[in-house]
PDB file of C-alpha atoms in Angstrom:
ATOM      1  CA  MET A1303     182.178  88.697 159.865  1.00  0.00           C
ATOM      2  CA  ALA A1304     183.536  92.223 160.060  1.00  0.00           C
ATOM      3  CA  ASP A1305     184.528  94.111 156.957  1.00  0.00           C
ATOM      4  CA  LEU A1306     188.169  93.846 155.878  1.00  0.00           C
ATOM      5  CA  ASP A1307     189.667  97.329 155.766  1.00  0.00           C
ATOM      6  CA  LEU A1308     193.416  97.348 155.111  1.00  0.00           C
ATOM      7  CA  ALA A1309     193.678 100.768 156.775  1.00  0.00           C
ATOM      8  CA  THR A1310     192.561  99.310 160.126  1.00  0.00           C
ATOM      9  CA  LEU A1311     195.095  96.475 160.246  1.00  0.00           C
ATOM     10  CA  PRO A1312     197.869  96.714 162.853  1.00  0.00           C
ATOM     11  CA  PRO A1313     200.653  99.018 161.559  1.00  0.00           C
ATOM     12  CA  GLU A1314     203.344  96.290 161.572  1.00  0.00           C
ATOM     13  CA  LEU A1315     201.087  94.038 159.481  1.00  0.00           C
ATOM     14  CA  SER A1316     200.292  96.874 157.067  1.00  0.00           C
ATOM     15  CA  ASP A1317     204.024  97.542 156.714  1.00  0.00           C
ATOM     16  CA  ALA A1318     204.737  93.857 155.981  1.00  0.00           C
ATOM     17  CA  LEU A1319     201.998  93.766 153.347  1.00  0.00           C
ATOM     18  CA  GLU A1320     203.266  96.976 151.743  1.00  0.00           C
ATOM     19  CA  ARG A1321     206.824  95.579 151.613  1.00  0.00           C
ATOM     20  CA  ALA A1322     205.555  92.395 149.944  1.00  0.00           C
ATOM     21  CA  TRP A1323     203.031  94.047 147.616  1.00  0.00           C
ATOM     22  CA  PRO A1324     203.770  97.787 147.291  1.00  0.00           C
ATOM     23  CA  GLY A1325     200.651  99.686 146.281  1.00  0.00           C
ATOM     24  CA  CYS A1326     198.687  96.535 145.363  1.00  0.00           C
ATOM     25  CA  ALA A1327     195.676  96.422 147.672  1.00  0.00           C
ATOM     26  CA  GLU A1328     194.192  93.398 145.860  1.00  0.00           C
ATOM     27  CA  ALA A1329     197.270  91.261 146.576  1.00  0.00           C
ATOM     28  CA  GLN A1330     197.439  92.568 150.148  1.00  0.00           C
ATOM     29  CA  ARG A1331     193.807  91.579 150.777  1.00  0.00           C
ATOM     30  CA  ARG A1332     194.446  88.136 149.272  1.00  0.00           C
ATOM     31  CA  ALA A1333     197.512  87.693 151.479  1.00  0.00           C
ATOM     32  CA  VAL A1334     195.571  88.242 154.704  1.00  0.00           C
ATOM     33  CA  LEU A1335     192.501  86.254 153.595  1.00  0.00           C
ATOM     34  CA  ALA A1336     194.289  83.154 152.267  1.00  0.00           C
ATOM     35  CA  PRO A1337     194.054  80.014 154.375  1.00  0.00           C
ATOM     36  CA  TRP A1338     197.312  78.122 154.841  1.00  0.00           C
ATOM     37  CA  CYS A1339     197.439  74.345 154.489  1.00  0.00           C
ATOM     38  CA  GLN A1340     200.230  74.048 157.023  1.00  0.00           C
ATOM     39  CA  GLU A1341     198.337  76.176 159.547  1.00  0.00           C
ATOM     40  CA  VAL A1342     195.231  73.960 159.405  1.00  0.00           C
ATOM     41  CA  TRP A1343     193.381  76.430 157.177  1.00  0.00           C
ATOM     42  CA  ARG A1344     193.869  79.524 159.340  1.00  0.00           C
ATOM     43  CA  SER A1345     194.350  82.887 157.668  1.00  0.00           C
ATOM     44  CA  VAL A1346     195.884  86.072 159.009  1.00  0.00           C
ATOM     45  CA  TRP A1347     192.517  87.844 158.953  1.00  0.00           C
ATOM     46  CA  PRO A1348     190.633  87.358 161.146  1.00  0.00           C
ATOM     47  CA  ASP A1349     192.366  84.333 162.764  1.00  0.00           C
ATOM     48  CA  LEU A1350     195.975  85.399 163.298  1.00  0.00           C
ATOM     49  CA  LEU A1351     196.084  89.144 163.890  1.00  0.00           C
ATOM     50  CA  TRP A1352     197.425  88.839 167.449  1.00  0.00           C
ATOM     51  CA  PRO A1353     201.152  88.611 166.523  1.00  0.00           C
ATOM     52  CA  TRP A1354     200.936  92.160 165.135  1.00  0.00           C
ATOM     53  CA  GLN A1355     198.879  93.567 168.029  1.00  0.00           C
ATOM     54  CA  PRO A1356     201.164  94.748 170.870  1.00  0.00           C
ATOM     55  CA  THR A1357     198.330  94.595 173.415  1.00  0.00           C
ATOM     56  CA  ARG A1358     197.720  90.912 172.613  1.00  0.00           C
ATOM     57  CA  ARG A1359     201.239  89.590 172.015  1.00  0.00           C
ATOM     58  CA  TRP A1360     202.980  90.790 175.195  1.00  0.00           C
ATOM     59  CA  TRP A1361     202.590  87.442 176.947  1.00  0.00           C
ATOM     60  CA  ARG A1362     204.108  85.454 174.004  1.00  0.00           C
ATOM     61  CA  PRO A1363     206.658  87.758 172.366  1.00  0.00           C
ATOM     62  CA  GLY A1364     208.812  84.923 170.971  1.00  0.00           C
ATOM     63  CA  ALA A1365     205.849  83.164 169.366  1.00  0.00           C
ATOM     64  CA  ALA A1366     204.531  86.467 167.994  1.00  0.00           C
ATOM     65  CA  GLN A1367     207.920  87.259 166.444  1.00  0.00           C
ATOM     66  CA  ALA A1368     208.069  83.770 164.867  1.00  0.00           C
ATOM     67  CA  TRP A1369     204.568  84.198 163.380  1.00  0.00           C
ATOM     68  CA  ARG A1370     205.452  87.623 161.962  1.00  0.00           C
ATOM     69  CA  GLU A1371     208.646  86.293 160.379  1.00  0.00           C
ATOM     70  CA  THR A1372     206.798  83.299 158.923  1.00  0.00           C
ATOM     71  CA  PHE A1373     204.147  85.480 157.338  1.00  0.00           C
ATOM     72  CA  ASP A1374     206.691  87.998 156.065  1.00  0.00           C
ATOM     73  CA  SER A1375     208.030  85.184 153.871  1.00  0.00           C
ATOM     74  CA  LEU A1376     204.605  83.712 153.068  1.00  0.00           C
ATOM     75  CA  PHE A1377     203.349  87.071 151.804  1.00  0.00           C
ATOM     76  CA  LEU A1378     206.058  86.745 149.127  1.00  0.00           C
ATOM     77  CA  ALA A1379     205.449  83.026 148.452  1.00  0.00           C
ATOM     78  CA  ARG A1380     205.370  81.476 145.013  1.00  0.00           C
ATOM     79  CA  ARG A1381     202.699  79.116 143.730  1.00  0.00           C
ATOM     80  CA  GLY A1382     203.247  75.395 144.290  1.00  0.00           C
ATOM     81  CA  ASN A1383     206.209  74.887 146.552  1.00  0.00           C
ATOM     82  CA  VAL A1384     206.092  77.974 148.748  1.00  0.00           C
ATOM     83  CA  LEU A1385     209.787  77.517 149.531  1.00  0.00           C
ATOM     84  CA  THR A1386     211.046  77.964 145.975  1.00  0.00           C
ATOM     85  CA  ALA A1387     211.729  81.205 144.161  1.00  0.00           C
ATOM     86  CA  GLU A1388     210.142  80.026 140.916  1.00  0.00           C
ATOM     87  CA  GLY A1389     206.715  80.491 139.387  1.00  0.00           C
ATOM     88  CA  PRO A1390     204.038  83.133 139.848  1.00  0.00           C
ATOM     89  CA  ARG A1391     203.511  84.661 143.270  1.00  0.00           C
ATOM     90  CA  LEU A1392     200.497  83.296 145.156  1.00  0.00           C
ATOM     91  CA  PHE A1393     198.708  86.591 145.616  1.00  0.00           C
ATOM     92  CA  ASP A1394     199.328  88.053 142.178  1.00  0.00           C
ATOM     93  CA  PRO A1395     195.999  89.540 141.045  1.00  0.00           C
ATOM     94  CA  ASP A1396     196.352  87.596 137.775  1.00  0.00           C
ATOM     95  CA  GLU A1397     196.324  84.280 139.644  1.00  0.00           C
ATOM     96  CA  PRO A1398     193.091  82.412 140.510  1.00  0.00           C
ATOM     97  CA  PHE A1399     191.554  83.037 143.931  1.00  0.00           C
ATOM     98  CA  PHE A1400     188.472  81.941 145.814  1.00  0.00           C
ATOM     99  CA  PRO A1401     185.362  84.127 145.966  1.00  0.00           C
ATOM    100  CA  THR A1402     185.306  86.701 148.769  1.00  0.00           C
ATOM    101  CA  PRO A1403     183.459  89.997 149.156  1.00  0.00           C
ATOM    102  CA  TRP A1404     186.852  91.803 149.389  1.00  0.00           C
ATOM    103  CA  THR A1405     188.679  90.503 146.307  1.00  0.00           C
ATOM    104  CA  GLN A1406     188.218  90.533 142.543  1.00  0.00           C
ATOM    105  CA  ALA A1407     189.577  87.428 140.829  1.00  0.00           C
ATOM    106  CA  ARG A1408     189.479  86.867 137.084  1.00  0.00           C
ATOM    107  CA  VAL A1409     189.417  83.114 137.714  1.00  0.00           C
ATOM    108  CA  LEU A1410     187.445  81.911 140.731  1.00  0.00           C
ATOM    109  CA  LEU A1411     188.285  78.592 142.351  1.00  0.00           C
ATOM    110  CA  LYS A1412     185.308  76.796 143.855  1.00  0.00           C
ATOM    111  CA  SER A1413     185.540  73.610 145.864  1.00  0.00           C
ATOM    112  CA  PRO A1414     184.327  70.428 144.138  1.00  0.00           C
ATOM    113  CA  VAL A1415     183.599  69.013 147.619  1.00  0.00           C
ATOM    114  CA  PRO A1416     182.255  71.930 149.685  1.00  0.00           C
ATOM    115  CA  GLN A1417     181.084  69.553 152.411  1.00  0.00           C
ATOM    116  CA  VAL A1418     184.774  68.811 153.119  1.00  0.00           C
ATOM    117  CA  PHE A1419     186.831  71.762 151.837  1.00  0.00           C
ATOM    118  CA  SER A1420     185.639  75.355 151.597  1.00  0.00           C
ATOM    119  CA  ASP A1421     186.408  77.369 148.473  1.00  0.00           C
ATOM    120  CA  GLY A1422     189.326  78.971 150.322  1.00  0.00           C
ATOM    121  CA  GLU A1423     190.688  75.618 151.440  1.00  0.00           C
ATOM    122  CA  PHE A1424     190.392  74.288 147.894  1.00  0.00           C
ATOM    123  CA  TRP A1425     192.329  77.347 146.691  1.00  0.00           C
ATOM    124  CA  ALA A1426     195.046  76.467 149.224  1.00  0.00           C
ATOM    125  CA  LEU A1427     195.163  72.850 148.026  1.00  0.00           C
ATOM    126  CA  THR A1428     195.335  73.983 144.408  1.00  0.00           C
ATOM    127  CA  MET A1429     197.871  76.772 144.726  1.00  0.00           C
ATOM    128  CA  GLN A1430     199.995  75.676 147.692  1.00  0.00           C
ATOM    129  CA  LEU A1431     200.131  71.913 147.145  1.00  0.00           C
ATOM    130  CA  HIS A1432     199.372  71.372 143.442  1.00  0.00           C
ATOM    131  CA  ASP A1433     201.139  74.314 141.761  1.00  0.00           C
ATOM    132  CA  GLY A1434     197.885  75.688 140.356  1.00  0.00           C
ATOM    133  CA  ASP A1435     196.857  72.376 138.753  1.00  0.00           C
ATOM    134  CA  THR A1436     193.096  72.473 139.337  1.00  0.00           C
ATOM    135  CA  ALA A1437     192.506  68.980 137.927  1.00  0.00           C
ATOM    136  CA  ALA A1438     195.093  67.411 140.264  1.00  0.00           C
ATOM    137  CA  ALA A1439     193.745  69.376 143.234  1.00  0.00           C
ATOM    138  CA  THR A1440     190.190  68.284 142.380  1.00  0.00           C
ATOM    139  CA  ARG A1441     191.213  64.618 142.269  1.00  0.00           C
ATOM    140  CA  TYR A1442     193.054  65.011 145.570  1.00  0.00           C
ATOM    141  CA  ALA A1443     190.139  66.820 147.260  1.00  0.00           C
ATOM    142  CA  GLN A1444     187.671  64.189 146.032  1.00  0.00           C
ATOM    143  CA  ALA A1445     189.915  61.366 147.269  1.00  0.00           C
ATOM    144  CA  CYS A1446     190.202  63.088 150.646  1.00  0.00           C
ATOM    145  CA  ALA A1447     186.430  63.494 150.784  1.00  0.00           C
ATOM    146  CA  ARG A1448     185.888  59.795 150.014  1.00  0.00           C
ATOM    147  CA  HIS A1449     188.379  58.830 152.725  1.00  0.00           C
ATOM    148  CA  LEU A1450     186.819  61.126 155.325  1.00  0.00           C
ATOM    149  CA  GLN A1451     183.289  59.992 154.504  1.00  0.00           C
ATOM    150  CA  ALA A1452     184.336  56.311 154.638  1.00  0.00           C
ATOM    151  CA  SER A1453     185.960  57.002 158.023  1.00  0.00           C
ATOM    152  CA  ASN A1454     182.784  58.788 159.147  1.00  0.00           C
ATOM    153  CA  ALA A1455     184.937  61.830 159.956  1.00  0.00           C
ATOM    154  CA  THR A1456     182.368  64.390 158.969  1.00  0.00           C
ATOM    155  CA  SER A1457     182.792  67.107 161.598  1.00  0.00           C
ATOM    156  CA  ARG A1458     185.149  70.028 161.090  1.00  0.00           C
ATOM    157  CA  SER A1459     187.247  69.048 164.118  1.00  0.00           C
ATOM    158  CA  GLN A1460     187.598  65.447 162.883  1.00  0.00           C
ATOM    159  CA  ARG A1461     188.570  66.702 159.448  1.00  0.00           C
ATOM    160  CA  ASP A1462     191.165  69.071 160.937  1.00  0.00           C
ATOM    161  CA  ARG A1463     192.685  66.312 163.106  1.00  0.00           C
ATOM    162  CA  TRP A1464     192.911  64.128 160.008  1.00  0.00           C
ATOM    163  CA  TRP A1465     194.498  67.020 158.067  1.00  0.00           C
ATOM    164  CA  VAL A1466     197.275  67.433 160.660  1.00  0.00           C
ATOM    165  CA  GLN A1467     198.174  63.764 160.164  1.00  0.00           C
ATOM    166  CA  GLU A1468     197.945  64.151 156.377  1.00  0.00           C
ATOM    167  CA  LEU A1469     200.372  67.102 156.543  1.00  0.00           C
ATOM    168  CA  ILE A1470     202.884  64.954 158.418  1.00  0.00           C
ATOM    169  CA  VAL A1471     202.676  62.303 155.690  1.00  0.00           C
ATOM    170  CA  LEU A1472     202.900  64.900 152.902  1.00  0.00           C
ATOM    171  CA  GLN A1473     205.939  66.512 154.507  1.00  0.00           C
ATOM    172  CA  ALA A1474     207.630  63.131 155.002  1.00  0.00           C
ATOM    173  CA  SER A1475     206.914  62.259 151.383  1.00  0.00           C
ATOM    174  CA  ALA A1476     208.252  65.578 150.109  1.00  0.00           C
ATOM    175  CA  THR A1477     211.396  65.613 152.252  1.00  0.00           C
ATOM    176  CA  GLY A1478     212.176  61.918 152.549  1.00  0.00           C
ATOM    177  CA  SER A1479     212.274  62.354 156.320  1.00  0.00           C
ATOM    178  CA  LEU A1480     210.280  59.929 158.412  1.00  0.00           C
ATOM    179  CA  GLY A1481     210.985  61.864 161.628  1.00  0.00           C
ATOM    180  CA  GLY A1482     207.424  63.166 161.925  1.00  0.00           C
ATOM    181  CA  LEU A1483     205.745  59.805 161.362  1.00  0.00           C
TER     182      LEU A1483
END
């Protein structure tokens, strides 16, 4: 994987990161490296740079604009329910993070089931779904691992297909809406 250099990111992305985290390179790096549960574990870098690259977004300008707007708000997200304005911000350097060569976290989150969830994915489960509760996220990750192993869904693509369905159930549970089921 290439080296993450904030200075080489597309200018619009750099501007969005600077608006969200003025002068805090650590938080900016975390914001582009973090996988998102609702995006099936994709992160801005290196997976989703295209919405900020004019030479790559010309054929889907509406989708690119929607992605940029989504991430503008996610860069400011709070721990737990990313839609609320309460609690610590996800990328605050004082918050736990997963090990990467580009970040320095005081508390490192490591996956209890690395065969199912990477360290980054476990961070997402912990911080985005379980409000930083590592014990609850560990129980959830282990239960997911047992389910996937019992279903013989051991490949990454099988796990990701299962995760999309799990997100639908989680959203229905959280909102009370059965429209996605």
